[in-house]
Amino acid sequence: MVSIILCTYNREHTLKESIDSILEQTYRDFELIVIDDGSTDHTPELLSNYQDTRIRVFPLEENQYYCAAANFGIGQARGEYIAFATSDDTWEPDKLERQIDYLEARKECGACFTFTEVINESGEKTNEKFVMLSGLFNMSYHTQKDWVQRFIYEGNCVSHPSSVVRRRVLDDVGGYNLLYCQSADMDLWLRIVRKYPIHVIEKKLVCYRIFKNPQAQISGMDERKAARFLNEHMIIRRKFIRDLNAEEMIKFFGDRFRNKDACSETEIEIEKAFLLMNCAGGLPNFRVLGIEKFEELLRDPEAAAVLKEKYGVRLQDIYQWNLEHFYMDFGIHVRLAERDRTVLLLKERLRREEEYTRGLQRMRDGQRAELVLAADRIAGQEEQLRVRQEELEREKESRVSAELKLGIREKELKEAQEENAKLSALLNEALLEGLRLKEKEE
C-alpha cells in the first residue's frame, strides 16, 4: 500500500487537477492524505466534494508551511511507501505503477523519482521557455557517490512531486527538517542517499507547474527567496559534510581529495575543510564554511604542520583566503551580478560593433583594391587611347599631305589640260589656215 502525502495552501485553482491525476493512477492500492495547511480560499469546499474512500483530509487551523504539514501527514500514513504530491503539479497515469514495480523489484533502493515535464499556469508544456529548469529535472546518476557529489557541488536535481520513498527509510533518516523552507527536499534526499541507493525513472511522469509570479510558489525565486535558498544550502552542506565519518568521506569524495592518500583523522578533517570551501563554485560566501572548519582545526598545532607538509598550505595562504567578502548580503551579490551582466552586455555590444567596423574596413580595403585595379585598367586603356590618337594624328597628317599632293597634281593636270587645249586650238587653226591656203592655190 502507498500513502500519498499532498499538502495544500490556497490552491483551489490547481488542486482539483492535481487530485484527479492521482485518482486516475493505474496503480490503485493507495491512500491519499490531504493536509489542508490553513487555507483561506475555497479549498475546504472543493475537498468536501470528493467521495472517494481512499482520500483522507486533515485540515490544520493555521498555516504552518510545508515541512510541518508534510511531517504531520507522514505521521498519519499507513502505507509501506510514502509518495509526495503537490497541489499545483500533476501525475501521468502510470507514474505510481512504474515506481512501485521498480521498488518492489529492488529492495535495496531507498527512493524512486522520475523525469519531469515543465508546464505553465495554463497547463501547457513550456520546456523550451524554461530550458534550465527542464534540464535540471531530467538528470540521472547511478551510484550513491555520484548523487552525493551532485547534491553537494551543484544542488538538487530531482523533482519533489515525483518522489516515492520507503516508509522504513523515512523512519531511519527522519522526515523534513523544520528549519528549511525551500531546500527541505534536498536535505531529505541527502540523508537518504547517504545510506541507500536512489533511482530516477527516465520518463517524464510528472508535470511541474511554473508560475510567472515568483511569489506564487515556495520554489519561485526573487531576491529575498534566493537569499534564503543560499542560506539553507550553506547549512545543509555544512551539516552533511561535518557528519560524515572517515569511511564515508573516502567513499563519497575520495576521488576529489587534495591528498589522495589522506587517511588519518586530521587529514580527513582537512579534506572536509577543503570540501566545504569549494562545495559550490563561484559563490564566495560558501567558502566561509571551509574557513570556519580550518579555524577549528588550527587550534591543534599538528593540523598546521600537516597542512604545510602534506598540502603545501601555509598560514599565510589562509590569511590570503580571508581577504574575500564572505558575509556580503546576497542582495549586493545580485546587484553586482546585474552590474557584471550589464558590463558583459556592453562588452559584447562593443565586440560586435568592433567586428562590424572591422568588416566595414575589410570591405573598404577590398573596394580600395578594386579601385586601384580599376585605375590601373583605366590607365592602360588611356595609354592605348593615347597611342591610337597618335596613330590617328599620323594618319590624318599623312592624309592631309596626300590631299595636298593630290591637289597639286590635279592643278598641274588642269594646267596641262589647258595647255593641251591651247595647243590643240593652235593646231586646229594652223590646219584650217593650211587648208585655206591650199584652196587659194588651187
XYZ file of C-alpha atoms in Angstrom:
442
model
C 0.000 0.000 0.000
C 1.129 3.537 -0.797
C 0.394 6.634 1.267
C 0.362 9.766 -0.875
C 1.018 12.972 1.092
C -0.438 16.085 -0.522
C -0.092 19.380 1.364
C -2.011 22.364 0.055
C -2.476 26.012 0.903
C -4.838 28.267 -1.098
C -4.522 26.268 -4.326
C -8.205 25.927 -5.257
C -7.398 26.834 -8.889
C -4.991 23.879 -9.378
C -5.837 21.448 -6.557
C -8.623 19.594 -8.388
C -6.405 18.862 -11.394
C -3.695 17.512 -9.083
C -6.068 15.271 -7.105
C -7.783 13.986 -10.255
C -4.426 12.990 -11.763
C -3.733 10.952 -8.594
C -7.136 9.269 -8.607
C -6.577 8.273 -12.260
C -3.437 6.252 -11.434
C -3.288 2.732 -12.889
C -1.864 1.616 -9.535
C -4.952 1.589 -7.275
C -3.752 0.414 -3.855
C -3.122 3.760 -2.189
C -4.476 6.262 0.282
C -4.384 9.977 -0.447
C -3.681 12.059 2.665
C -4.549 15.705 2.002
C -3.227 18.219 4.538
C -5.122 21.486 4.205
C -2.499 23.784 5.709
C -4.870 26.506 6.913
C -6.273 27.512 3.510
C -8.412 30.670 3.461
C -9.887 30.168 -0.032
C -12.498 27.582 -1.133
C -10.168 24.594 -0.660
C -12.328 23.016 2.117
C -15.436 23.121 -0.077
C -13.524 21.652 -3.021
C -12.208 18.776 -0.897
C -15.662 18.044 0.521
C -16.910 17.245 -2.992
C -14.750 14.116 -3.215
C -16.426 10.893 -2.057
C -13.519 8.526 -2.794
C -12.870 6.485 0.356
C -9.147 6.485 -0.311
C -8.988 10.219 0.399
C -8.316 11.289 3.983
C -8.439 15.047 4.641
C -6.729 16.696 7.615
C -7.446 20.428 7.991
C -4.938 22.431 10.051
C -6.160 25.512 11.879
C -3.324 27.755 10.753
C -0.738 27.741 8.013
C 2.466 26.029 9.198
C 4.337 25.827 5.893
C 5.269 22.682 4.054
C 7.679 20.818 6.353
C 5.430 20.805 9.412
C 2.379 19.888 7.311
C 4.243 17.103 5.456
C 5.630 15.648 8.697
C 2.100 15.630 10.100
C 0.956 13.739 7.003
C 3.789 11.217 7.338
C 2.627 10.617 10.910
C -0.865 9.742 9.598
C 0.406 7.447 6.826
C -0.282 3.711 6.938
C 1.474 2.633 3.767
C 4.713 0.792 3.146
C 5.656 3.533 0.672
C 5.320 7.324 1.000
C 4.726 9.331 -2.171
C 4.911 13.125 -2.049
C 2.491 15.052 -4.247
C 1.890 18.794 -4.603
C -1.271 20.780 -5.133
C -0.189 22.532 -8.350
C 1.545 19.670 -10.193
C 0.068 16.593 -11.889
C 0.998 12.940 -12.419
C 0.858 10.818 -15.542
C -1.499 7.801 -15.078
C 1.276 5.160 -14.921
C 3.642 7.102 -12.641
C 2.935 5.241 -9.412
C 2.756 1.827 -11.041
C 6.165 2.177 -12.671
C 7.786 3.340 -9.440
C 6.252 0.670 -7.206
C 7.218 -2.036 -9.715
C 10.810 -0.783 -9.623
C 10.974 -0.539 -5.817
C 9.364 -3.958 -5.347
C 11.981 -5.494 -7.630
C 14.911 -3.735 -5.903
C 14.534 -3.912 -2.166
C 17.854 -2.167 -1.575
C 16.647 1.063 -3.261
C 15.554 3.707 -0.762
C 13.648 6.116 -3.024
C 12.493 6.399 -6.619
C 11.965 9.550 -8.724
C 11.028 10.293 -12.347
C 11.837 12.792 -15.053
C 9.592 15.861 -15.152
C 7.722 17.929 -17.746
C 7.587 21.701 -17.128
C 4.173 23.316 -17.698
C 2.896 26.880 -17.337
C -0.054 28.171 -15.328
C -2.430 27.059 -18.086
C -1.048 23.517 -18.117
C 0.783 23.932 -21.440
C 4.230 22.389 -21.920
C 6.875 25.084 -21.700
C 10.209 23.230 -21.627
C 11.595 25.497 -24.367
C 10.990 28.611 -22.255
C 12.474 27.113 -19.093
C 15.326 25.130 -20.610
C 17.499 25.241 -17.491
C 14.720 24.063 -15.173
C 13.637 21.384 -17.613
C 17.188 20.096 -17.919
C 17.632 20.178 -14.142
C 14.665 17.867 -13.525
C 15.784 15.375 -16.150
C 19.098 14.151 -14.797
C 20.051 10.699 -13.597
C 23.072 9.216 -11.822
C 23.804 5.604 -10.886
C 25.902 5.453 -7.729
C 25.381 6.943 -4.276
C 28.717 8.729 -4.680
C 27.600 10.398 -7.923
C 24.331 11.517 -6.332
C 26.046 12.872 -3.215
C 28.573 14.815 -5.282
C 25.793 16.214 -7.466
C 23.794 17.445 -4.453
C 26.842 18.904 -2.690
C 28.582 20.549 -5.628
C 25.595 21.649 -7.712
C 22.428 21.320 -5.639
C 19.140 19.491 -6.025
C 18.227 17.973 -9.387
C 15.303 15.661 -8.600
C 11.667 16.674 -8.744
C 9.985 16.605 -5.332
C 6.477 15.725 -6.633
C 7.949 12.687 -8.407
C 9.320 11.080 -5.221
C 8.321 7.751 -3.693
C 10.216 6.732 -0.513
C 10.091 3.525 1.521
C 8.468 4.119 4.890
C 11.228 2.239 6.730
C 13.778 4.587 5.103
C 11.940 7.646 6.403
C 11.746 6.027 9.817
C 15.524 5.564 9.637
C 16.625 9.013 8.399
C 13.721 11.088 9.720
C 11.264 13.391 7.978
C 11.615 17.001 6.890
C 13.829 19.370 8.897
C 11.605 22.199 10.133
C 14.396 24.762 9.723
C 14.224 24.638 5.947
C 11.581 26.287 3.815
C 12.905 25.979 0.243
C 15.628 23.345 0.461
C 13.998 20.785 2.772
C 13.689 18.218 -0.020
C 17.403 18.395 -0.878
C 18.235 17.890 2.799
C 15.984 14.818 2.906
C 17.403 13.357 -0.323
C 20.949 13.770 1.010
C 20.089 11.976 4.236
C 18.514 9.152 2.223
C 21.264 8.733 -0.363
C 23.910 8.761 2.354
C 22.531 5.352 3.447
C 20.545 3.987 0.490
C 20.749 3.913 -3.315
C 18.146 6.019 -5.128
C 16.872 5.754 -8.690
C 15.303 8.014 -11.339
C 12.966 6.542 -13.956
C 13.980 8.296 -17.156
C 10.479 9.093 -18.333
C 8.501 12.300 -17.792
C 5.781 11.094 -15.443
C 5.192 14.366 -13.560
C 4.141 17.789 -14.814
C 5.761 20.556 -12.762
C 3.855 23.844 -12.919
C 5.845 27.069 -13.035
C 4.239 30.437 -12.232
C 5.137 33.819 -13.729
C 4.935 35.450 -10.307
C 7.780 34.093 -8.102
C 5.646 34.827 -5.032
C 3.066 32.312 -6.237
C 5.102 29.278 -5.156
C 7.641 28.499 -2.459
C 10.229 27.432 -5.022
C 9.770 30.629 -7.057
C 12.763 32.966 -6.933
C 13.031 36.621 -6.044
C 15.946 38.332 -4.289
C 14.802 37.517 -0.745
C 13.911 33.910 -1.544
C 17.222 33.477 -3.323
C 18.995 34.676 -0.164
C 17.057 32.174 1.960
C 17.754 29.429 -0.581
C 21.514 30.000 -0.357
C 21.436 30.270 3.423
C 19.675 26.914 3.674
C 22.111 25.335 1.238
C 25.052 26.557 3.331
C 23.610 24.960 6.457
C 22.720 21.692 4.672
C 26.176 21.318 3.119
C 27.981 22.153 6.355
C 25.926 19.712 8.444
C 26.116 16.878 5.916
C 29.867 17.119 5.362
C 30.713 17.540 9.041
C 28.616 14.491 9.946
C 30.423 12.166 7.523
C 32.799 9.662 9.074
C 36.182 8.871 7.544
C 34.882 5.856 5.617
C 32.027 7.898 4.106
C 34.358 10.781 3.193
C 36.615 8.388 1.301
C 33.616 6.643 -0.324
C 31.865 9.808 -1.495
C 34.728 12.273 -2.054
C 37.983 10.270 -2.086
C 38.455 10.944 -5.805
C 38.401 14.689 -5.060
C 40.784 14.715 -2.115
C 43.658 17.190 -2.271
C 45.798 14.453 -0.748
C 44.776 11.188 -2.408
C 46.448 9.232 0.395
C 44.604 11.017 3.202
C 43.575 8.564 5.889
C 44.407 9.970 9.339
C 41.738 11.735 11.353
C 43.484 15.100 10.898
C 43.854 14.589 7.154
C 40.199 13.610 6.747
C 39.134 16.723 8.678
C 41.396 18.862 6.469
C 39.761 17.309 3.389
C 36.376 18.257 4.856
C 37.582 21.855 5.229
C 38.699 21.988 1.590
C 35.438 20.358 0.514
C 33.429 22.951 2.447
C 35.454 25.740 0.853
C 34.809 24.506 -2.676
C 31.440 22.760 -2.489
C 29.702 25.443 -4.563
C 31.920 27.030 -7.174
C 31.510 30.714 -7.970
C 29.760 31.664 -4.710
C 32.276 33.380 -2.389
C 30.010 33.292 0.663
C 30.120 29.473 0.665
C 33.902 29.467 1.189
C 33.373 30.697 4.721
C 32.199 27.180 5.622
C 35.697 25.876 4.976
C 37.348 28.809 6.729
C 35.279 28.093 9.843
C 36.375 24.445 9.670
C 40.020 25.491 9.366
C 39.550 27.732 12.410
C 38.606 24.654 14.419
C 41.462 22.557 13.011
C 44.159 25.148 13.614
C 43.513 25.090 17.337
C 45.657 21.963 17.153
C 49.282 22.778 16.155
C 49.516 19.354 14.498
C 46.949 20.391 11.900
C 49.076 23.374 10.820
C 52.077 21.068 10.425
C 50.075 18.547 8.360
C 48.693 21.363 6.187
C 52.188 22.597 5.402
C 53.819 19.186 4.982
C 51.166 17.254 3.030
C 49.108 20.042 1.400
C 51.656 22.789 0.840
C 49.370 25.262 2.602
C 50.885 27.828 4.953
C 49.157 30.066 7.435
C 49.950 32.977 5.078
C 47.810 31.264 2.419
C 44.846 31.070 4.780
C 45.318 34.745 5.631
C 45.023 35.483 1.910
C 41.783 33.491 1.712
C 40.317 35.737 4.380
C 40.665 38.762 2.111
C 37.441 37.711 0.341
C 33.980 39.064 1.191
C 32.329 36.135 2.987
C 29.491 37.903 4.717
C 28.231 40.154 1.952
C 24.449 40.412 1.690
C 23.014 38.360 -1.157
C 21.200 41.423 -2.480
C 24.569 43.038 -3.062
C 25.678 39.898 -4.902
C 22.595 40.147 -7.100
C 23.172 43.812 -7.853
C 26.847 43.202 -8.527
C 25.878 40.313 -10.789
C 23.420 42.586 -12.610
C 26.172 45.160 -12.999
C 28.526 42.485 -14.276
C 25.859 41.308 -16.717
C 25.419 44.895 -17.906
C 29.174 45.219 -18.374
C 29.256 41.915 -20.247
C 26.381 43.039 -22.471
C 28.153 46.337 -23.185
C 31.374 44.468 -23.900
C 29.514 42.109 -26.187
C 27.869 45.026 -27.989
C 31.276 46.738 -28.289
C 32.755 43.492 -29.607
C 30.022 43.220 -32.200
C 30.449 46.881 -33.199
C 34.219 46.401 -33.464
C 33.634 43.280 -35.534
C 31.187 45.250 -37.722
C 33.754 48.048 -38.033
C 36.440 45.537 -38.973
C 34.040 44.137 -41.534
C 33.489 47.605 -42.972
C 37.258 48.151 -43.001
C 37.770 44.865 -44.823
C 35.040 45.868 -47.280
C 36.626 49.303 -47.727
C 40.061 47.739 -48.233
C 38.562 45.394 -50.791
C 36.856 48.256 -52.576
C 40.074 50.274 -52.450
C 41.956 47.358 -54.020
C 39.267 47.088 -56.684
C 39.570 50.848 -57.292
C 43.356 50.501 -57.688
C 42.836 47.687 -60.188
C 40.190 49.753 -61.977
C 42.549 52.760 -62.028
C 45.287 50.547 -63.497
C 42.851 49.280 -66.109
C 41.787 52.861 -66.923
C 45.423 53.978 -67.114
C 46.121 51.116 -69.513
C 43.078 51.981 -71.570
C 44.094 55.681 -71.567
C 47.579 54.702 -72.773
C 46.037 52.611 -75.523
C 43.776 55.551 -76.415
C 46.779 57.935 -76.468
C 48.694 55.612 -78.751
C 45.640 55.255 -81.004
C 45.165 59.005 -81.052
C 48.815 59.445 -82.071
C 48.296 56.901 -84.832
C 45.169 58.744 -85.941
C 47.091 62.039 -85.917
C 49.779 60.498 -88.060
C 47.178 59.046 -90.380
C 45.493 62.461 -90.526
C 48.799 64.203 -91.343
C 49.517 61.575 -93.992
C 46.021 62.034 -95.435
C 46.393 65.832 -95.485
C 49.818 65.521 -97.133
C 48.339 63.135 -99.669
C 45.444 65.505 -100.293
C 47.871 68.394 -100.790
C 49.913 66.344 -103.234
C 46.734 65.277 -104.983
C 45.623 68.915 -105.233
C 48.952 69.908 -106.729
C 48.745 67.038 -109.172
C 45.197 67.994 -110.059
C 46.321 71.621 -110.620
C 49.249 70.514 -112.743
C 46.937 68.216 -114.683
C 44.458 71.004 -115.185
C 47.204 73.343 -116.363
C 48.475 70.590 -118.665
C 44.966 70.067 -119.964
C 44.582 73.796 -120.556
C 47.962 73.912 -122.286
C 46.949 70.952 -124.417
C 43.668 72.648 -125.216
C 45.541 75.777 -126.325
C 47.941 73.706 -128.408
C 45.000 71.844 -129.924
C 43.315 75.139 -130.759
C 46.517 76.485 -132.351
C 46.996 73.248 -134.256
C 43.420 73.348 -135.471
C 43.844 76.956 -136.564
C 47.093 76.035 -138.298
C 45.364 73.169 -140.109
C 42.496 75.400 -141.111
C 44.912 78.041 -142.264
C 46.774 75.406 -144.293
C 43.533 74.272 -145.852
C 42.608 77.801 -146.747
C 45.986 78.420 -148.327
C 45.740 75.212 -150.292
C 42.367 76.182 -151.588
C 43.657 79.541 -152.705
C 46.490 77.994 -154.558
C 44.133 75.769 -156.398
